Tab-separated table of C-alpha atoms and ligand atoms in Angstrom:
chain	number	residue	atom	x	y	z
A	1	UNK	CA	23.563	3.397	-3.205
A	2	UNK	CA	20.039	3.544	-1.835
A	3	UNK	CA	19.355	4.987	1.827
A	4	UNK	CA	17.992	1.667	2.822
A	5	UNK	CA	19.572	-1.795	2.753
A	6	UNK	CA	20.074	-4.080	-0.336
A	7	UNK	CA	19.053	-7.641	-0.047
A	8	UNK	CA	20.053	-10.013	-2.914
A	9	UNK	CA	17.838	-13.145	-3.141
A	10	UNK	CA	19.276	-16.133	-5.116
A	11	UNK	CA	18.204	-19.705	-5.098
A	12	UNK	CA	18.010	-22.728	-7.494
A	13	UNK	CA	14.920	-23.291	-9.657
A	14	UNK	CA	12.076	-24.723	-7.459
A	15	UNK	CA	13.419	-23.114	-4.331
A	16	UNK	CA	10.424	-20.832	-4.081
A	17	UNK	CA	12.246	-17.666	-3.982
A	18	UNK	CA	9.809	-15.780	-6.240
A	19	UNK	CA	6.989	-16.800	-3.983
A	20	UNK	CA	8.938	-15.682	-0.758
A	21	UNK	CA	9.710	-12.332	-2.253
A	22	UNK	CA	6.037	-11.833	-3.027
A	23	UNK	CA	5.221	-12.799	0.558
A	24	UNK	CA	7.645	-10.368	2.169
A	25	UNK	CA	6.615	-7.603	0.001
A	26	UNK	CA	2.989	-8.034	0.913
A	27	UNK	CA	3.975	-8.082	4.579
A	28	UNK	CA	5.979	-5.065	4.694
A	29	UNK	CA	5.872	-1.895	2.643
A	30	UNK	CA	9.340	-0.750	3.702
A	31	UNK	CA	10.539	-3.202	1.058
A	32	UNK	CA	10.596	-3.062	-2.592
A	33	UNK	CA	11.701	-5.315	-5.276
A	34	UNK	CA	13.903	-4.126	-8.281
A	35	UNK	CA	12.321	-4.608	-11.668
A	36	UNK	CA	15.247	-6.190	-13.807
A	37	UNK	CA	15.782	-5.765	-17.606
A	38	UNK	CA	15.697	-8.677	-19.788
A	39	UNK	CA	16.030	-9.652	-23.487
A	40	UNK	CA	13.880	-12.821	-22.875
A	41	UNK	CA	10.191	-12.858	-24.293
A	42	UNK	CA	7.477	-11.923	-21.926
A	43	UNK	CA	5.586	-15.143	-20.760
A	44	UNK	CA	1.969	-15.547	-20.194
A	45	UNK	CA	0.867	-13.947	-16.966
A	46	UNK	CA	3.569	-11.524	-16.925
A	47	UNK	CA	3.305	-7.722	-17.228
A	48	UNK	CA	5.940	-5.371	-18.729
A	49	UNK	CA	7.395	-2.991	-16.129
A	50	UNK	CA	6.125	-5.361	-13.293
A	51	UNK	CA	7.873	-8.576	-13.712
A	52	UNK	CA	10.667	-7.252	-15.975
A	53	UNK	CA	11.270	-4.432	-18.463
A	54	UNK	CA	11.303	-6.424	-21.534
A	55	UNK	CA	13.651	-5.044	-24.162
A	56	UNK	CA	15.494	-6.443	-27.290
A	57	UNK	CA	19.168	-7.701	-27.100
A	58	UNK	CA	20.298	-4.536	-29.107
A	59	UNK	CA	18.500	-2.274	-26.515
A	60	UNK	CA	20.130	-4.222	-23.558
A	61	UNK	CA	23.596	-3.844	-25.196
A	62	UNK	CA	22.894	-0.218	-25.646
A	63	UNK	CA	22.119	0.181	-21.839
A	64	UNK	CA	25.306	-1.676	-20.942
A	65	UNK	CA	27.337	0.820	-23.205
A	66	UNK	CA	25.711	3.627	-21.552
A	67	UNK	CA	26.564	2.344	-18.095
A	68	UNK	CA	22.700	2.184	-17.020
A	69	UNK	CA	23.345	-1.627	-16.015
A	70	UNK	CA	24.785	-2.284	-12.586
A	71	UNK	CA	25.310	-6.140	-13.433
A	72	UNK	CA	24.102	-8.583	-15.870
A	73	UNK	CA	24.294	-12.112	-17.103
A	74	UNK	CA	23.410	-14.431	-19.968
A	75	UNK	CA	21.152	-16.933	-18.523
A	76	UNK	CA	19.746	-19.681	-20.868
A	77	UNK	CA	20.578	-17.496	-24.071
A	78	UNK	CA	18.873	-14.272	-22.637
A	79	UNK	CA	20.333	-11.042	-21.036
A	80	UNK	CA	19.160	-10.274	-17.471
A	81	UNK	CA	20.446	-7.384	-15.605
A	82	UNK	CA	19.868	-4.986	-12.832
A	83	UNK	CA	19.189	-1.305	-13.881
A	84	UNK	CA	20.875	1.546	-11.899
A	85	UNK	CA	17.699	3.343	-11.992
A	86	UNK	CA	16.197	0.800	-9.672
A	87	UNK	CA	18.734	1.752	-6.900
A	88	UNK	CA	17.805	5.410	-7.499
A	89	UNK	CA	14.133	4.615	-7.279
A	90	UNK	CA	14.725	2.801	-3.935
A	91	UNK	CA	16.742	5.713	-2.718
A	92	UNK	CA	14.082	8.210	-3.455
A	93	UNK	CA	11.338	6.196	-1.788
A	94	UNK	CA	13.700	5.374	1.149
A	95	UNK	CA	12.941	1.657	0.951
A	96	UNK	CA	15.019	-1.583	1.395
A	97	UNK	CA	15.704	-2.963	-2.119
A	98	UNK	CA	15.372	-6.642	-3.120
A	99	UNK	CA	17.069	-7.803	-5.974
A	100	UNK	CA	16.115	-11.573	-7.265
A	101	UNK	CA	19.025	-12.475	-9.250
A	102	UNK	CA	21.161	-15.366	-9.884
A	103	UNK	CA	24.633	-16.136	-8.385
A	104	UNK	CA	26.985	-14.224	-10.942
A	105	UNK	CA	24.981	-11.143	-10.666
A	106	UNK	CA	24.849	-11.499	-6.929
A	107	UNK	CA	28.647	-11.756	-6.796
A	108	UNK	CA	28.995	-8.679	-9.189
A	109	UNK	CA	26.681	-6.562	-6.900
A	110	UNK	CA	28.518	-7.712	-3.880
A	111	UNK	CA	31.941	-6.429	-5.266
A	112	UNK	CA	30.421	-3.155	-6.049
A	113	UNK	CA	28.363	-2.803	-2.926
A	114	UNK	CA	29.995	-4.775	-0.094
A	115	UNK	CA	27.194	-3.915	2.168
A	116	UNK	CA	24.729	-5.788	-0.028
A	117	UNK	CA	23.287	-8.612	2.073
A	118	UNK	CA	23.339	-12.140	0.085
A	119	UNK	CA	20.583	-14.583	0.922
A	120	UNK	CA	20.268	-18.037	-0.589
A	121	UNK	CA	16.915	-19.611	-0.574
A	122	UNK	CA	17.102	-23.550	-1.190
A	123	UNK	CA	14.540	-26.368	-1.181
A	124	UNK	CA	15.304	-28.769	1.728
A	125	UNK	CA	17.101	-31.244	-0.672
A	126	UNK	CA	17.644	-32.268	-4.216
A	127	UNK	CA	14.769	-34.823	-4.315
A	128	UNK	CA	12.394	-32.252	-3.201
A	129	UNK	CA	13.622	-29.698	-5.719
A	130	UNK	CA	13.092	-32.479	-8.480
A	131	UNK	CA	9.659	-33.170	-7.342
A	132	UNK	CA	8.790	-29.359	-7.376
A	133	UNK	CA	10.047	-29.014	-10.856
A	134	UNK	CA	8.020	-31.987	-11.768
A	135	UNK	CA	4.886	-30.727	-10.340
A	136	UNK	CA	5.370	-27.281	-11.754
A	137	UNK	CA	5.495	-29.048	-15.246
A	138	UNK	CA	6.965	-26.244	-17.110
A	139	UNK	CA	10.134	-28.125	-18.112
A	140	UNK	CA	11.074	-30.868	-20.645
A	141	UNK	CA	13.194	-33.638	-19.209
A	142	UNK	CA	16.244	-31.873	-20.716
A	143	UNK	CA	15.780	-28.414	-19.265
A	144	UNK	CA	14.915	-30.045	-15.725
A	145	UNK	CA	18.193	-31.921	-15.971
A	146	UNK	CA	19.836	-28.641	-16.856
A	147	UNK	CA	18.242	-26.720	-13.767
A	148	UNK	CA	19.219	-29.746	-11.452
A	149	UNK	CA	22.887	-29.630	-12.733
A	150	UNK	CA	22.834	-25.847	-12.414
A	151	UNK	CA	21.829	-26.235	-8.701
A	152	UNK	CA	24.937	-27.927	-7.974
A	153	UNK	CA	27.067	-25.144	-9.436
A	154	UNK	CA	24.705	-22.474	-7.565
A	155	UNK	CA	25.312	-24.406	-4.317
A	156	UNK	CA	29.048	-23.804	-4.919
A	157	UNK	CA	28.328	-20.095	-4.007
A	158	UNK	CA	26.827	-20.681	-0.798
A	159	UNK	CA	29.967	-19.931	1.129
A	160	UNK	CA	30.081	-16.490	-0.317
A	161	UNK	CA	26.353	-15.623	0.749
A	162	UNK	CA	25.613	-14.246	4.261
A	163	UNK	CA	22.586	-16.331	5.005
A	164	UNK	CA	20.549	-19.415	3.749
A	165	UNK	CA	16.844	-19.795	4.190
A	166	UNK	CA	15.445	-23.249	3.818
A	167	UNK	CA	11.915	-23.058	2.069
A	168	UNK	CA	10.412	-26.282	3.088
A	169	UNK	CA	7.076	-27.381	1.506
A	170	UNK	CA	4.319	-25.754	3.386
A	171	UNK	CA	6.687	-23.489	5.120
A	172	UNK	CA	6.316	-20.123	3.430
A	173	UNK	CA	5.464	-18.467	6.589
A	174	UNK	CA	8.588	-19.670	8.272
A	175	UNK	CA	10.843	-18.827	5.275
A	176	UNK	CA	9.242	-15.188	5.618
A	177	UNK	CA	9.868	-15.028	9.393
A	178	UNK	CA	13.448	-16.082	8.762
A	179	UNK	CA	13.713	-13.334	6.049
A	180	UNK	CA	12.424	-10.658	8.543
A	181	UNK	CA	14.731	-11.869	11.241
A	182	UNK	CA	17.685	-11.212	8.955
A	183	UNK	CA	16.335	-7.688	7.892
A	184	UNK	CA	16.006	-6.893	11.759
A	185	UNK	CA	19.386	-8.173	12.473
A	186	UNK	CA	20.930	-6.148	9.768
A	187	UNK	CA	19.086	-2.992	10.672
A	188	UNK	CA	20.532	-3.332	14.220
A	189	UNK	CA	24.195	-3.582	13.154
A	190	UNK	CA	26.253	-0.970	14.771
A	191	UNK	CA	27.732	0.009	11.463
A	192	UNK	CA	24.250	1.309	10.509
A	193	UNK	CA	24.461	4.124	12.925
A	194	UNK	CA	28.038	5.268	12.945
A	195	UNK	CA	27.029	8.729	14.505
A	196	UNK	CA	24.968	7.213	17.346
A	197	UNK	CA	27.527	8.467	20.127
A	198	UNK	CA	27.351	12.013	18.800
A	199	UNK	CA	23.548	11.834	18.625
A	200	UNK	CA	23.427	10.310	22.193
A	201	UNK	CA	25.244	13.380	23.690
A	202	UNK	CA	23.268	15.741	21.290
A	203	UNK	CA	26.330	16.906	19.178
A	204	UNK	CA	26.038	17.385	15.621
A	205	UNK	CA	29.467	16.195	14.768
A	206	UNK	CA	31.451	13.153	15.849
B	301	5GP	P1	13.352	-16.267	-15.251
B	301	5GP	O1	13.633	-16.348	-16.839
B	301	5GP	O2	12.994	-17.571	-14.646
B	301	5GP	O3	12.294	-15.197	-14.763
B	301	5GP	O4	14.706	-15.962	-14.442
B	301	5GP	C1	15.875	-16.602	-14.833
B	301	5GP	C2	16.906	-16.276	-13.924
B	301	5GP	O5	17.527	-15.023	-14.026
B	301	5GP	C3	16.560	-16.405	-12.318
B	301	5GP	O6	17.528	-17.143	-11.522
B	301	5GP	C4	16.608	-15.068	-11.853
B	301	5GP	O7	16.816	-14.894	-10.579
B	301	5GP	C5	17.648	-14.458	-12.699
B	301	5GP	N1	17.614	-13.072	-12.703
B	301	5GP	C6	16.556	-12.176	-13.000
B	301	5GP	N2	16.830	-10.964	-12.967
B	301	5GP	C7	18.044	-10.828	-13.071
B	301	5GP	C8	18.953	-9.852	-13.060
B	301	5GP	O8	18.810	-8.639	-13.083
B	301	5GP	N3	20.167	-10.059	-12.921
B	301	5GP	C9	20.833	-11.406	-12.744
B	301	5GP	N4	22.032	-11.495	-12.752
B	301	5GP	N5	19.792	-12.434	-12.928
B	301	5GP	C10	18.554	-12.098	-12.775
């Protein structure tokens, strides 16, 4: 486990979770985002080692066999997974770690690390989600339908998430403020300072 907190951010396609993560990283250098491994091809505008570690399916399976992957899923025919080494990197840097992963992976991490904080980012409603996907223009009619259907399954996971942030159009600042409200509240939980009484009275042990 890292010394800092672990935040898992999930959300349906078109929720703007990637933009939100970029915004909060730009605002606060106590946070860092894990770079996942994937077997999907690199897309235009992406950089190896920054957006993902792009590896083959065989390499991915080798990492799983060697216990280097904390959780993984197959999404649209490609592997995606969180590398153990990213937790070690965050620990060494003393930073809070953000994982931007889908709901299955989030559930796996929460089982292994119950202290992980699950945050679901959503558009305000399905009509707005569809509008964003159309404007984004990356999908065929069929893949858009798949993403919209998947949103229903993703929202079934909401009760197992700790927080939900509504990312309304033009509301990025507000969504980032909401995220930092969560970070602050989580930092202030009494369980984060179990030795406070001893420290208060200047004792070295409880
Ligand atoms: P994309 O191909 O659009 O970059 O990512 C597809 C989906 O995979 C997104 O929902 C993204 O959050 C999820 N994803 C990215 N990295 C990981 C990971 O390491 N583990 C899991 N479980 N999902 C991931």
